[in-house]
N, CA and C atoms as an extended XYZ file, in Angstrom:
564
Properties=species:S:1:pos:R:3:atomname:S:1:resname:S:1:resid:I:1 pbc="F F F"
N        13.374       19.972      -20.519 N   MET     1
C        13.853       20.989      -19.622 CA  MET     1
C        14.583       20.241      -18.463 C   MET     1
N        15.766       20.747      -18.142 N   ASN     2
C        16.569       20.157      -17.024 CA  ASN     2
C        16.679       21.123      -15.875 C   ASN     2
N        16.742       20.611      -14.650 N   CYS     3
C        17.092       21.434      -13.514 CA  CYS     3
C        17.903       20.532      -12.545 C   CYS     3
N        18.433       21.185      -11.547 N   TYR     4
C        19.250       20.513      -10.591 CA  TYR     4
C        18.616       20.590       -9.202 C   TYR     4
N        18.778       19.519       -8.429 N   GLU     5
C        18.229       19.454       -7.067 CA  GLU     5
C        19.281       19.039       -6.122 C   GLU     5
N        19.274       19.623       -4.964 N   GLY     6
C        20.270       19.252       -3.939 CA  GLY     6
C        19.819       19.601       -2.519 C   GLY     6
N        20.580       19.206       -1.585 N   ILE     7
C        20.285       19.445       -0.149 CA  ILE     7
C        21.421       20.200        0.471 C   ILE     7
N        21.156       21.339        1.126 N   MET     8
C        22.165       22.069        1.848 CA  MET     8
C        21.952       21.973        3.374 C   MET     8
N        23.006       21.750        4.070 N   THR     9
C        22.856       21.763        5.550 CA  THR     9
C        23.010       23.244        6.015 C   THR     9
N        22.414       23.494        7.168 N   LEU    10
C        22.355       24.878        7.633 CA  LEU    10
C        23.444       25.093        8.697 C   LEU    10
N        23.824       26.334        8.846 N   ASP    11
C        24.842       26.755        9.861 CA  ASP    11
C        24.178       27.084       11.143 C   ASP    11
N        24.855       26.744       12.225 N   GLY    12
C        24.576       27.156       13.649 CA  GLY    12
C        23.157       27.512       13.967 C   GLY    12
N        22.869       28.785       14.217 N   ASP    13
C        21.571       29.214       14.729 CA  ASP    13
C        20.417       29.001       13.711 C   ASP    13
N        20.756       28.846       12.437 N   LEU    14
C        19.700       28.535       11.494 CA  LEU    14
C        19.134       27.167       11.623 C   LEU    14
N        19.949       26.248       12.126 N   SER    15
C        19.436       24.877       12.224 CA  SER    15
C        18.462       24.696       13.370 C   SER    15
N        18.457       25.617       14.327 N   ALA    16
C        17.434       25.562       15.399 CA  ALA    16
C        16.152       26.187       14.943 C   ALA    16
N        15.065       25.668       15.326 N   GLY    17
C        13.762       26.269       14.949 CA  GLY    17
C        12.626       25.398       15.398 C   GLY    17
N        11.524       26.110       15.629 N   GLY    18
C        10.323       25.432       16.112 CA  GLY    18
C         9.553       24.716       14.965 C   GLY    18
N         8.601       23.940       15.369 N   GLU    19
C         7.784       23.267       14.390 CA  GLU    19
C         6.773       24.221       13.754 C   GLU    19
N         6.256       25.183       14.515 N   LYS    20
C         5.191       26.056       14.025 CA  LYS    20
C         5.704       27.157       13.152 C   LYS    20
N         6.793       27.753       13.433 N   GLU    21
C         7.295       28.864       12.665 CA  GLU    21
C         8.761       28.747       12.441 C   GLU    21
N         9.247       29.417       11.343 N   HIS    22
C        10.709       29.538       11.187 CA  HIS    22
C        11.045       30.861       10.626 C   HIS    22
N        12.214       31.355       10.884 N   TYR    23
C        12.605       32.708       10.568 CA  TYR    23
C        13.100       32.703        9.116 C   TYR    23
N        12.265       33.241        8.210 N   LEU    24
C        12.611       33.141        6.857 CA  LEU    24
C        13.498       34.256        6.351 C   LEU    24
N        13.492       35.447        6.940 N   GLY    25
C        14.394       36.476        6.573 CA  GLY    25
C        15.856       36.080        6.783 C   GLY    25
N        16.145       35.492        7.878 N   LYS    26
C        17.451       35.002        8.221 CA  LYS    26
C        17.889       33.894        7.238 C   LYS    26
N        16.976       32.983        6.892 N   LEU    27
C        17.239       31.977        5.915 CA  LEU    27
C        17.408       32.536        4.521 C   LEU    27
N        16.671       33.538        4.201 N   HIS    28
C        16.834       34.177        2.866 CA  HIS    28
C        18.205       34.788        2.712 C   HIS    28
N        18.672       35.493        3.776 N   ARG    29
C        20.028       36.107        3.686 CA  ARG    29
C        21.098       35.052        3.605 C   ARG    29
N        20.903       33.884        4.356 N   PHE    30
C        21.852       32.751        4.234 CA  PHE    30
C        21.915       32.246        2.813 C   PHE    30
N        20.759       32.054        2.186 N   MET    31
C        20.686       31.534        0.836 CA  MET    31
C        21.305       32.507       -0.175 C   MET    31
N        21.107       33.812       -0.015 N   CYS    32
C        21.705       34.824       -0.901 CA  CYS    32
C        23.223       34.794       -0.774 C   CYS    32
N        23.729       34.608        0.475 N   LYS    33
C        25.117       34.603        0.726 CA  LYS    33
C        25.734       33.350        0.086 C   LYS    33
N        25.079       32.256        0.221 N   LYS    34
C        25.616       30.983       -0.331 CA  LYS    34
C        25.460       30.874       -1.841 C   LYS    34
N        24.239       31.207       -2.345 N   LEU    35
C        23.948       30.963       -3.763 CA  LEU    35
C        23.812       32.213       -4.581 C   LEU    35
N        23.817       33.394       -3.971 N   GLY    36
C        23.664       34.597       -4.722 CA  GLY    36
C        22.228       35.000       -4.878 C   GLY    36
N        21.969       36.060       -5.596 N   LYS    37
C        20.642       36.601       -5.780 CA  LYS    37
C        19.713       35.523       -6.397 C   LYS    37
N        18.513       35.450       -5.943 N   GLY    38
C        17.610       34.427       -6.413 CA  GLY    38
C        16.990       34.496       -7.788 C   GLY    38
N        17.191       35.698       -8.423 N   HIS    39
C        16.607       35.836       -9.720 CA  HIS    39
C        17.411       36.759      -10.595 C   HIS    39
N        17.291       36.574      -11.902 N   VAL    40
C        17.812       37.533      -12.875 CA  VAL    40
C        16.679       37.985      -13.747 C   VAL    40
N        16.276       39.262      -13.579 N   GLY    41
C        15.093       39.742      -14.246 CA  GLY    41
C        13.855       39.031      -13.651 C   GLY    41
N        13.047       38.479      -14.451 N   ASP    42
C        11.829       37.727      -13.991 CA  ASP    42
C        12.119       36.243      -13.801 C   ASP    42
N        13.339       35.812      -14.181 N   GLN    43
C        13.625       34.331      -14.126 CA  GLN    43
C        14.169       33.955      -12.843 C   GLN    43
N        13.575       32.919      -12.110 N   ARG    44
C        14.119       32.470      -10.851 CA  ARG    44
C        15.324       31.627      -11.156 C   ARG    44
N        16.408       31.833      -10.382 N   GLN    45
C        17.623       31.038      -10.499 CA  GLN    45
C        17.567       29.826       -9.623 C   GLN    45
N        16.945       29.906       -8.525 N   TYR    46
C        16.784       28.768       -7.621 CA  TYR    46
C        15.583       28.941       -6.708 C   TYR    46
N        15.077       27.811       -6.305 N   LEU    47
C        13.983       27.741       -5.336 CA  LEU    47
C        14.485       26.890       -4.163 C   LEU    47
N        13.917       27.096       -2.988 N   TYR    48
C        14.315       26.325       -1.860 CA  TYR    48
C        13.113       26.217       -0.905 C   TYR    48
N        13.213       25.212       -0.034 N   TYR    49
C        12.185       25.026        1.021 CA  TYR    49
C        12.795       24.333        2.165 C   TYR    49
N        12.458       24.822        3.386 N   ARG    50
C        12.954       24.220        4.617 CA  ARG    50
C        11.713       23.738        5.384 C   ARG    50
N        11.582       22.474        5.624 N   TRP    51
C        10.541       21.945        6.469 CA  TRP    51
C        10.831       22.377        7.860 C   TRP    51
N         9.820       22.956        8.567 N   PRO    52
C        10.034       23.473        9.925 CA  PRO    52
C        10.686       22.387       10.828 C   PRO    52
N        11.642       22.875       11.511 N   GLY    53
C        12.320       21.922       12.511 CA  GLY    53
C        13.442       21.160       11.916 C   GLY    53
N        13.680       21.170       10.603 N   GLN    54
C        14.758       20.435        9.950 CA  GLN    54
C        16.065       21.302        9.867 C   GLN    54
N        17.214       20.599        9.828 N   ASP    55
C        18.492       21.375        9.738 CA  ASP    55
C        19.064       21.277        8.336 C   ASP    55
N        18.210       21.174        7.312 N   TYR    56
C        18.678       21.185        5.938 CA  TYR    56
C        17.601       21.906        5.063 C   TYR    56
N        18.062       22.290        3.896 N   VAL    57
C        17.186       23.038        2.924 CA  VAL    57
C        17.237       22.312        1.609 C   VAL    57
N        16.124       22.008        1.024 N   PHE    58
C        16.045       21.387       -0.261 CA  PHE    58
C        16.122       22.493       -1.344 C   PHE    58
N        16.960       22.373       -2.278 N   VAL    59
C        17.169       23.377       -3.277 CA  VAL    59
C        16.982       22.884       -4.720 C   VAL    59
N        16.295       23.619       -5.548 N   ARG    60
C        16.167       23.289       -6.999 CA  ARG    60
C        16.617       24.510       -7.752 C   ARG    60
N        17.494       24.315       -8.735 N   SER    61
C        18.060       25.494       -9.447 CA  SER    61
C        18.145       25.201      -10.953 C   SER    61
N        18.318       26.300      -11.725 N   ALA    62
C        18.435       26.220      -13.153 CA  ALA    62
C        19.837       25.729      -13.543 C   ALA    62
N        20.813       26.008      -12.734 N   VAL    63
C        22.213       25.544      -13.030 CA  VAL    63
C        22.771       24.844      -11.836 C   VAL    63
N        23.772       23.989      -12.042 N   ALA    64
C        24.453       23.249      -10.964 CA  ALA    64
C        25.244       24.188      -10.123 C   ALA    64
N        25.151       24.117       -8.796 N   MET    65
C        25.913       25.017       -7.937 CA  MET    65
C        26.647       24.152       -6.919 C   MET    65
N        27.926       24.186       -6.836 N   PRO    66
C        28.660       23.330       -5.858 CA  PRO    66
C        28.255       23.498       -4.439 C   PRO    66
N        27.761       24.746       -4.059 N   GLU    67
C        27.406       24.975       -2.719 CA  GLU    67
C        26.114       24.224       -2.305 C   GLU    67
N        25.436       23.622       -3.269 N   MET    68
C        24.237       22.891       -2.941 CA  MET    68
C        24.477       21.538       -2.316 C   MET    68
N        25.703       21.083       -2.170 N   GLY    69
C        25.982       19.824       -1.650 CA  GLY    69
C        25.773       18.718       -2.621 C   GLY    69
N        25.101       17.638       -2.214 N   ILE    70
C        24.805       16.552       -3.122 CA  ILE    70
C        23.832       16.984       -4.186 C   ILE    70
N        24.177       16.957       -5.453 N   VAL    71
C        23.340       17.502       -6.452 CA  VAL    71
C        22.972       16.405       -7.522 C   VAL    71
N        21.695       16.334       -7.888 N   ASP    72
C        21.228       15.464       -8.880 CA  ASP    72
C        20.686       16.283      -10.088 C   ASP    72
N        21.057       15.910      -11.303 N   GLU    73
C        20.454       16.501      -12.441 CA  GLU    73
C        19.136       15.820      -12.723 C   GLU    73
N        18.029       16.602      -12.880 N   VAL    74
C        16.751       16.026      -13.058 CA  VAL    74
C        16.209       16.550      -14.412 C   VAL    74
N        15.788       15.598      -15.238 N   SER    75
C        15.205       15.949      -16.451 CA  SER    75
C        13.655       16.042      -16.292 C   SER    75
N        13.103       17.229      -16.480 N   VAL    76
C        11.685       17.478      -16.240 CA  VAL    76
C        11.010       17.237      -17.560 C   VAL    76
N        10.350       16.094      -17.665 N   GLU    77
C         9.590       15.797      -18.849 CA  GLU    77
C         8.144       15.550      -18.427 C   GLU    77
N         7.296       16.433      -18.742 N   MET    78
C         5.862       16.241      -18.425 CA  MET    78
C         5.121       16.090      -19.742 C   MET    78
N         4.247       15.179      -19.797 N   SER    79
C         3.392       14.962      -21.006 CA  SER    79
C         1.958       15.225      -20.702 C   SER    79
N         1.261       15.700      -21.719 N   GLU    80
C        -0.140       15.971      -21.519 CA  GLU    80
C        -0.918       14.693      -21.248 C   GLU    80
N        -1.759       14.770      -20.233 N   GLY    81
C        -2.524       13.629      -19.790 CA  GLY    81
C        -1.890       12.853      -18.613 C   GLY    81
N        -0.665       13.172      -18.261 N   GLN    82
C         0.038       12.543      -17.176 CA  GLN    82
C        -0.566       12.947      -15.845 C   GLN    82
N        -0.759       12.014      -14.912 N   GLU    83
C        -1.341       12.339      -13.631 CA  GLU    83
C        -0.251       12.300      -12.523 C   GLU    83
N        -0.279       13.301      -11.635 N   LEU    84
C         0.718       13.430      -10.635 CA  LEU    84
C         0.079       13.802       -9.239 C   LEU    84
N         0.778       13.422       -8.168 N   PHE    85
C         0.491       13.962       -6.879 CA  PHE    85
C         1.423       15.131       -6.711 C   PHE    85
N         0.942       16.261       -6.228 N   VAL    86
C         1.696       17.484       -6.058 CA  VAL    86
C         1.553       17.971       -4.685 C   VAL    86
N         2.679       18.443       -4.116 N   LYS    87
C         2.681       19.110       -2.848 CA  LYS    87
C         3.501       20.348       -2.945 C   LYS    87
N         2.917       21.472       -2.499 N   VAL    88
C         3.617       22.739       -2.610 CA  VAL    88
C         3.228       23.703       -1.481 C   VAL    88
N         4.244       24.391       -0.878 N   PRO    89
C         3.915       25.397        0.145 CA  PRO    89
C         3.539       26.670       -0.636 C   PRO    89
N         2.405       27.256       -0.248 N   VAL    90
C         1.893       28.415       -1.004 CA  VAL    90
C         1.617       29.592       -0.032 C   VAL    90
N         2.045       30.724       -0.342 N   ARG    91
C         1.732       31.887        0.528 CA  ARG    91
C         0.256       32.218        0.323 C   ARG    91
N        -0.386       32.515        1.464 N   ALA    92
C        -1.851       32.719        1.500 CA  ALA    92
C        -2.207       34.133        1.148 C   ALA    92
N        -1.726       34.628       -0.010 N   ILE    93
C        -2.124       35.995       -0.476 CA  ILE    93
C        -2.427       35.899       -1.918 C   ILE    93
N        -3.207       36.857       -2.373 N   ARG    94
C        -3.429       37.043       -3.878 CA  ARG    94
C        -3.397       38.541       -4.170 C   ARG    94
N        -3.252       38.814       -5.473 N   ARG    95
C        -3.235       40.233       -5.891 CA  ARG    95
C        -4.613       40.785       -5.754 C   ARG    95
N        -4.627       42.067       -5.438 N   SER    96
C        -5.925       42.807       -5.529 CA  SER    96
C        -5.919       43.612       -6.786 C   SER    96
N        -6.973       44.343       -7.037 N   GLY    97
C        -7.060       45.166       -8.292 CA  GLY    97
C        -6.134       46.332       -8.268 C   GLY    97
N        -5.729       46.764       -7.074 N   GLU    98
C        -4.856       47.920       -6.966 CA  GLU    98
C        -3.371       47.572       -7.044 C   GLU    98
N        -2.601       48.458       -7.568 N   ARG    99
C        -1.155       48.255       -7.718 CA  ARG    99
C        -0.504       48.086       -6.342 C   ARG    99
N         0.438       47.130       -6.270 N   ARG   100
C         1.225       46.853       -5.085 CA  ARG   100
C         0.388       46.503       -3.813 C   ARG   100
N        -0.770       45.978       -4.033 N   LYS   101
C        -1.583       45.648       -2.899 CA  LYS   101
C        -1.981       44.146       -2.962 C   LYS   101
N        -1.915       43.488       -1.926 N   VAL   102
C        -2.300       42.055       -1.864 CA  VAL   102
C        -3.356       41.792       -0.776 C   VAL   102
N        -4.125       40.764       -0.984 N   LEU   103
C        -5.164       40.405       -0.083 CA  LEU   103
C        -4.823       39.047        0.590 C   LEU   103
N        -5.108       38.891        1.830 N   VAL   104
C        -4.919       37.639        2.525 CA  VAL   104
C        -6.034       36.701        2.167 C   VAL   104
N        -5.715       35.429        1.837 N   VAL   105
C        -6.711       34.487        1.448 CA  VAL   105
C        -7.312       33.897        2.750 C   VAL   105
N        -8.623       33.987        2.955 N   PRO   106
C        -9.201       33.405        4.134 CA  PRO   106
C        -9.100       31.886        4.083 C   PRO   106
N        -9.039       31.232        5.266 N   GLU   107
C        -8.874       29.791        5.316 CA  GLU   107
C        -9.959       29.074        4.503 C   GLU   107
N       -11.204       29.593        4.452 N   SER   108
C       -12.314       28.890        3.753 CA  SER   108
C       -12.070       28.912        2.258 C   SER   108
N       -11.176       29.776        1.730 N   GLU   109
C       -10.980       29.869        0.257 CA  GLU   109
C        -9.609       29.349       -0.165 C   GLU   109
N        -8.861       28.677        0.751 N   MET   110
C        -7.550       28.254        0.412 CA  MET   110
C        -7.526       27.164       -0.719 C   MET   110
N        -8.485       26.245       -0.662 N   GLU   111
C        -8.554       25.264       -1.704 CA  GLU   111
C        -8.855       25.839       -3.071 C   GLU   111
N        -9.716       26.809       -3.111 N   ILE   112
C       -10.053       27.455       -4.340 CA  ILE   112
C        -8.862       28.238       -4.815 C   ILE   112
N        -8.150       28.897       -3.971 N   HIS   113
C        -6.919       29.610       -4.335 CA  HIS   113
C        -5.845       28.671       -4.901 C   HIS   113
N        -5.681       27.571       -4.263 N   GLY   114
C        -4.690       26.590       -4.709 CA  GLY   114
C        -5.059       25.932       -6.050 C   GLY   114
N        -6.383       25.734       -6.259 N   THR   115
C        -6.849       25.143       -7.523 CA  THR   115
C        -6.566       26.144       -8.659 C   THR   115
N        -6.943       27.388       -8.406 N   GLU   116
C        -6.735       28.392       -9.479 CA  GLU   116
C        -5.252       28.532       -9.803 C   GLU   116
N        -4.389       28.475       -8.819 N   LEU   117
C        -2.975       28.612       -9.031 CA  LEU   117
C        -2.461       27.505       -9.892 C   LEU   117
N        -2.898       26.311       -9.571 N   LEU   118
C        -2.447       25.055      -10.396 CA  LEU   118
C        -3.010       25.150      -11.799 C   LEU   118
N        -4.254       25.566      -11.943 N   GLU   119
C        -4.851       25.649      -13.271 CA  GLU   119
C        -4.190       26.673      -14.172 C   GLU   119
N        -3.734       27.808      -13.559 N   ARG   120
C        -3.041       28.799      -14.353 CA  ARG   120
C        -1.677       28.348      -14.840 C   ARG   120
N        -1.171       27.276      -14.201 N   ASN   121
C         0.201       26.763      -14.504 CA  ASN   121
C         0.145       25.467      -15.228 C   ASN   121
N        -0.894       25.172      -15.978 N   GLY   122
C        -0.854       24.007      -16.858 CA  GLY   122
C        -1.412       22.692      -16.322 C   GLY   122
N        -2.143       22.730      -15.229 N   PHE   123
C        -2.637       21.512      -14.596 CA  PHE   123
C        -4.156       21.588      -14.509 C   PHE   123
N        -4.837       20.395      -14.650 N   ALA   124
C        -6.195       20.268      -14.294 CA  ALA   124
C        -6.271       19.530      -12.939 C   ALA   124
N        -6.996       20.110      -11.988 N   VAL   125
C        -7.024       19.630      -10.621 CA  VAL   125
C        -8.064       18.586      -10.545 C   VAL   125
N        -7.719       17.333      -10.093 N   LEU   126
C        -8.664       16.220       -9.905 CA  LEU   126
C        -9.136       16.195       -8.473 C   LEU   126
N        -8.219       16.436       -7.570 N   LEU   127
C        -8.502       16.351       -6.119 CA  LEU   127
C        -7.543       17.304       -5.385 C   LEU   127
N        -8.087       18.109       -4.465 N   CYS   128
C        -7.267       19.075       -3.831 CA  CYS   128
C        -7.544       19.131       -2.325 C   CYS   128
N        -6.495       19.338       -1.549 N   ALA   129
C        -6.654       19.495       -0.080 CA  ALA   129
C        -5.552       20.448        0.360 C   ALA   129
N        -5.867       21.185        1.451 N   THR   130
C        -4.868       22.115        2.009 CA  THR   130
C        -4.642       21.773        3.495 C   THR   130
N        -3.395       22.065        4.003 N   SER   131
C        -3.151       21.857        5.409 CA  SER   131
C        -3.668       23.081        6.154 C   SER   131
N        -3.634       22.999        7.459 N   LYS   132
C        -4.025       24.166        8.254 CA  LYS   132
C        -3.068       25.373        7.989 C   LYS   132
N        -3.482       26.501        8.386 N   ASP   133
C        -2.649       27.667        8.248 CA  ASP   133
C        -1.337       27.515        9.024 C   ASP   133
N        -0.216       27.673        8.311 N   LEU   134
C         1.064       27.641        8.968 CA  LEU   134
C         1.619       29.048        9.106 C   LEU   134
N         2.567       29.260        9.922 N   CYS   135
C         3.100       30.631       10.138 CA  CYS   135
C         4.561       30.705        9.881 C   CYS   135
N         5.010       31.641        9.090 N   GLY   136
C         6.382       31.898        8.891 CA  GLY   136
C         6.647       33.319        9.435 C   GLY   136
N         7.950       33.580        9.704 N   VAL   137
C         8.316       34.896       10.263 CA  VAL   137
C         9.447       35.472        9.431 C   VAL   137
N         9.213       36.636        8.898 N   LEU   138
C        10.286       37.364        8.251 CA  LEU   138
C        10.909       38.278        9.221 C   LEU   138
N        12.203       38.252        9.441 N   ASP   139
C        12.877       39.195       10.342 CA  ASP   139
C        13.552       40.230        9.459 C   ASP   139
N        12.839       41.399        9.373 N   ARG   140
C        13.294       42.527        8.512 CA  ARG   140
C        13.902       43.556        9.461 C   ARG   140
N        15.264       43.685        9.354 N   GLU   141
C        16.006       44.622       10.125 CA  GLU   141
C        15.659       44.400       11.624 C   GLU   141
N        15.009       45.401       12.211 N   SER   142
C        14.793       45.295       13.680 CA  SER   142
C        13.405       44.749       14.074 C   SER   142
N        12.576       44.505       13.058 N   ARG   143
C        11.179       44.062       13.404 CA  ARG   143
C        10.918       42.684       12.756 C   ARG   143
N        10.027       41.936       13.397 N   LYS   144
C         9.633       40.613       12.915 CA  LYS   144
C         8.203       40.786       12.300 C   LYS   144
N         8.012       40.105       11.196 N   GLU   145
C         6.768       40.194       10.480 CA  GLU   145
C         6.290       38.785       10.199 C   GLU   145
N         5.135       38.411       10.760 N   ALA   146
C         4.575       37.052       10.500 CA  ALA   146
C         3.722       37.065        9.310 C   ALA   146
N         3.694       35.919        8.617 N   PHE   147
C         2.818       35.744        7.493 CA  PHE   147
C         2.309       34.338        7.387 C   PHE   147
N         1.197       34.171        6.830 N   ASN   148
C         0.546       32.787        6.760 CA  ASN   148
C         0.853       32.126        5.419 C   ASN   148
N         0.999       30.822        5.492 N   TYR   149
C         1.021       30.031        4.294 CA  TYR   149
C         0.380       28.697        4.547 C   TYR   149
N         0.158       27.937        3.527 N   TYR   150
C        -0.378       26.610        3.710 CA  TYR   150
C         0.289       25.618        2.733 C   TYR   150
N         0.181       24.317        3.031 N   GLU   151
C         0.686       23.324        2.122 CA  GLU   151
C        -0.461       22.812        1.279 C   GLU   151
N        -0.381       22.892        0.003 N   LEU   152
C        -1.322       22.488       -0.923 CA  LEU   152
C        -0.958       21.089       -1.431 C   LEU   152
N        -1.876       20.120       -1.276 N   SER   153
C        -1.665       18.782       -1.756 CA  SER   153
C        -2.776       18.498       -2.794 C   SER   153
N        -2.346       17.997       -3.937 N   ALA   154
C        -3.388       17.803       -5.030 CA  ALA   154
C        -3.021       16.628       -5.932 C   ALA   154
N        -3.993       16.070       -6.493 N   ARG   155
C        -3.807       15.103       -7.569 CA  ARG   155
C        -4.236       15.849       -8.839 C   ARG   155
N        -3.281       15.965       -9.762 N   VAL   156
C        -3.488       16.790      -10.965 CA  VAL   156
C        -3.201       15.995      -12.253 C   VAL   156
N        -3.751       16.498      -13.328 N   ARG   157
C        -3.439       15.986      -14.708 CA  ARG   157
C        -2.820       17.110      -15.456 C   ARG   157
N        -1.747       16.862      -16.163 N   VAL   158
C        -1.069       17.861      -16.999 CA  VAL   158
C        -1.899       18.135      -18.221 C   VAL   158
N        -2.251       19.422      -18.459 N   VAL   159
C        -2.944       19.798      -19.680 CA  VAL   159
C        -2.105       20.652      -20.607 C   VAL   159
N        -1.065       21.297      -20.053 N   ASP   160
C        -0.120       22.028      -20.857 CA  ASP   160
C         1.296       21.677      -20.381 C   ASP   160
N         1.954       20.795      -21.078 N   ALA   161
C         3.226       20.221      -20.633 CA  ALA   161
C         4.303       21.300      -20.454 C   ALA   161
N         4.369       22.268      -21.328 N   GLU   162
C         5.372       23.325      -21.269 CA  GLU   162
C         5.251       24.252      -20.058 C   GLU   162
N         3.988       24.661      -19.805 N   LYS   163
C         3.738       25.451      -18.659 CA  LYS   163
C         4.012       24.675      -17.332 C   LYS   163
N         3.603       23.450      -17.326 N   ALA   164
C         3.712       22.561      -16.122 CA  ALA   164
C         5.207       22.416      -15.790 C   ALA   164
N         6.053       22.126      -16.779 N   ALA   165
C         7.466       21.997      -16.583 CA  ALA   165
C         8.104       23.239      -16.138 C   ALA   165
N         7.663       24.393      -16.628 N   HIS   166
C         8.158       25.715      -16.232 CA  HIS   166
C         7.817       25.957      -14.754 C   HIS   166
N         6.585       25.626      -14.385 N   ALA   167
C         6.114       25.766      -12.967 CA  ALA   167
C         6.964       24.942      -12.070 C   ALA   167
N         7.283       23.686      -12.438 N   TYR   168
C         8.109       22.774      -11.668 CA  TYR   168
C         9.527       23.377      -11.409 C   TYR   168
N        10.113       23.970      -12.420 N   CYS   169
C        11.441       24.459      -12.356 CA  CYS   169
C        11.489       25.858      -11.671 C   CYS   169
N        10.468       26.718      -11.907 N   SER   170
C        10.524       28.026      -11.399 CA  SER   170
C         9.567       28.396      -10.309 C   SER   170
N         8.768       27.473       -9.879 N   GLY   171
C         7.923       27.612       -8.692 CA  GLY   171
C         6.468       28.199       -8.978 C   GLY   171
N         5.665       28.156       -7.968 N   LEU   172
C         4.300       28.613       -8.078 CA  LEU   172
C         3.986       29.732       -7.068 C   LEU   172
N         3.228       30.684       -7.488 N   GLY   173
C         2.708       31.681       -6.559 CA  GLY   173
C         3.721       32.723       -6.104 C   GLY   173
N         3.362       33.411       -5.025 N   ARG   174
C         4.204       34.450       -4.507 CA  ARG   174
C         5.089       34.032       -3.345 C   ARG   174
N         6.114       34.797       -3.042 N   GLY   175
C         7.001       34.502       -1.892 CA  GLY   175
C         8.112       33.539       -2.179 C   GLY   175
N         8.493       33.355       -3.385 N   LYS   176
C         9.529       32.365       -3.784 CA  LYS   176
C        10.905       32.766       -3.140 C   LYS   176
N        11.147       33.999       -3.010 N   ALA   177
C        12.440       34.458       -2.369 CA  ALA   177
C        12.496       33.968       -0.841 C   ALA   177
N        11.349       33.705       -0.269 N   PHE   178
C        11.358       33.254        1.107 CA  PHE   178
C        10.907       31.829        1.296 C   PHE   178
N        11.154       30.939        0.282 N   GLY   179
C        11.002       29.506        0.342 CA  GLY   179
C         9.639       29.003        0.033 C   GLY   179
N         8.805       29.773       -0.659 N   MET   180
C         7.478       29.317       -0.960 CA  MET   180
C         7.510       28.849       -2.452 C   MET   180
N         6.554       28.023       -2.867 N   GLY   181
C         6.329       27.726       -4.292 CA  GLY   181
C         7.065       26.560       -4.885 C   GLY   181
N         7.886       25.845       -4.096 N   LEU   182
C         8.629       24.710       -4.602 CA  LEU   182
C         7.720       23.481       -4.680 C   LEU   182
N         7.505       23.010       -5.888 N   MET   183
C         6.630       21.844       -6.146 CA  MET   183
C         7.353       20.509       -5.952 C   MET   183
N         6.737       19.647       -5.236 N   LEU   184
C         7.211       18.279       -5.157 CA  LEU   184
C         6.238       17.420       -5.903 C   LEU   184
N         6.655       16.660       -6.930 N   CYS   185
C         5.747       15.853       -7.732 CA  CYS   185
C         6.079       14.409       -7.656 C   CYS   185
N         5.080       13.591       -7.752 N   GLN   186
C         5.270       12.116       -7.739 CA  GLN   186
C         4.160       11.558       -8.691 C   GLN   186
N         4.644       10.690       -9.660 N   PRO   187
C         3.669       10.095      -10.574 CA  PRO   187
C         2.641        9.242       -9.798 C   PRO   187
N         1.468        9.164      -10.334 N   VAL   188
C         0.386        8.319       -9.686 CA  VAL   188
C         0.643        6.873       -9.936 C   VAL   188
């Protein structure tokens, strides 16, 4: 499975931002304008993440896009038994039993939530840690809406290579349209 990775620099007011929060609705509209709609059906076309306070966005996509700036083609080959260090921003919500309803994950359960998320996507978790609660802000029309997310860091072993490669290319968890779920992997 192949994917493309690149770095995009941000325009004007998007490059300003605090360390604690960043305005994801504005960033989402910028990404849609530059790269188009983020999905076709259920398939993600691209993922992105902006580290708070940085004036660039890291992008991973299914196809090469000239708007991404410097682009590298990456061959995603994961084999069963391979050990990796993984870092991923995860939205601190989970589905409830009711339709269209989500529950906020309490800080005490974030490691459990992250472990379950990785295990559903073809990994066995050997060691897991989460950062403190971070805050993102969605600016929807005239109102601002804050939401919590955390950075999940883990040492994992691949148990299902196909699922793991798919998770790497198309992201983990919810909120991918707003910059969540992009996995950064490094071999042990």
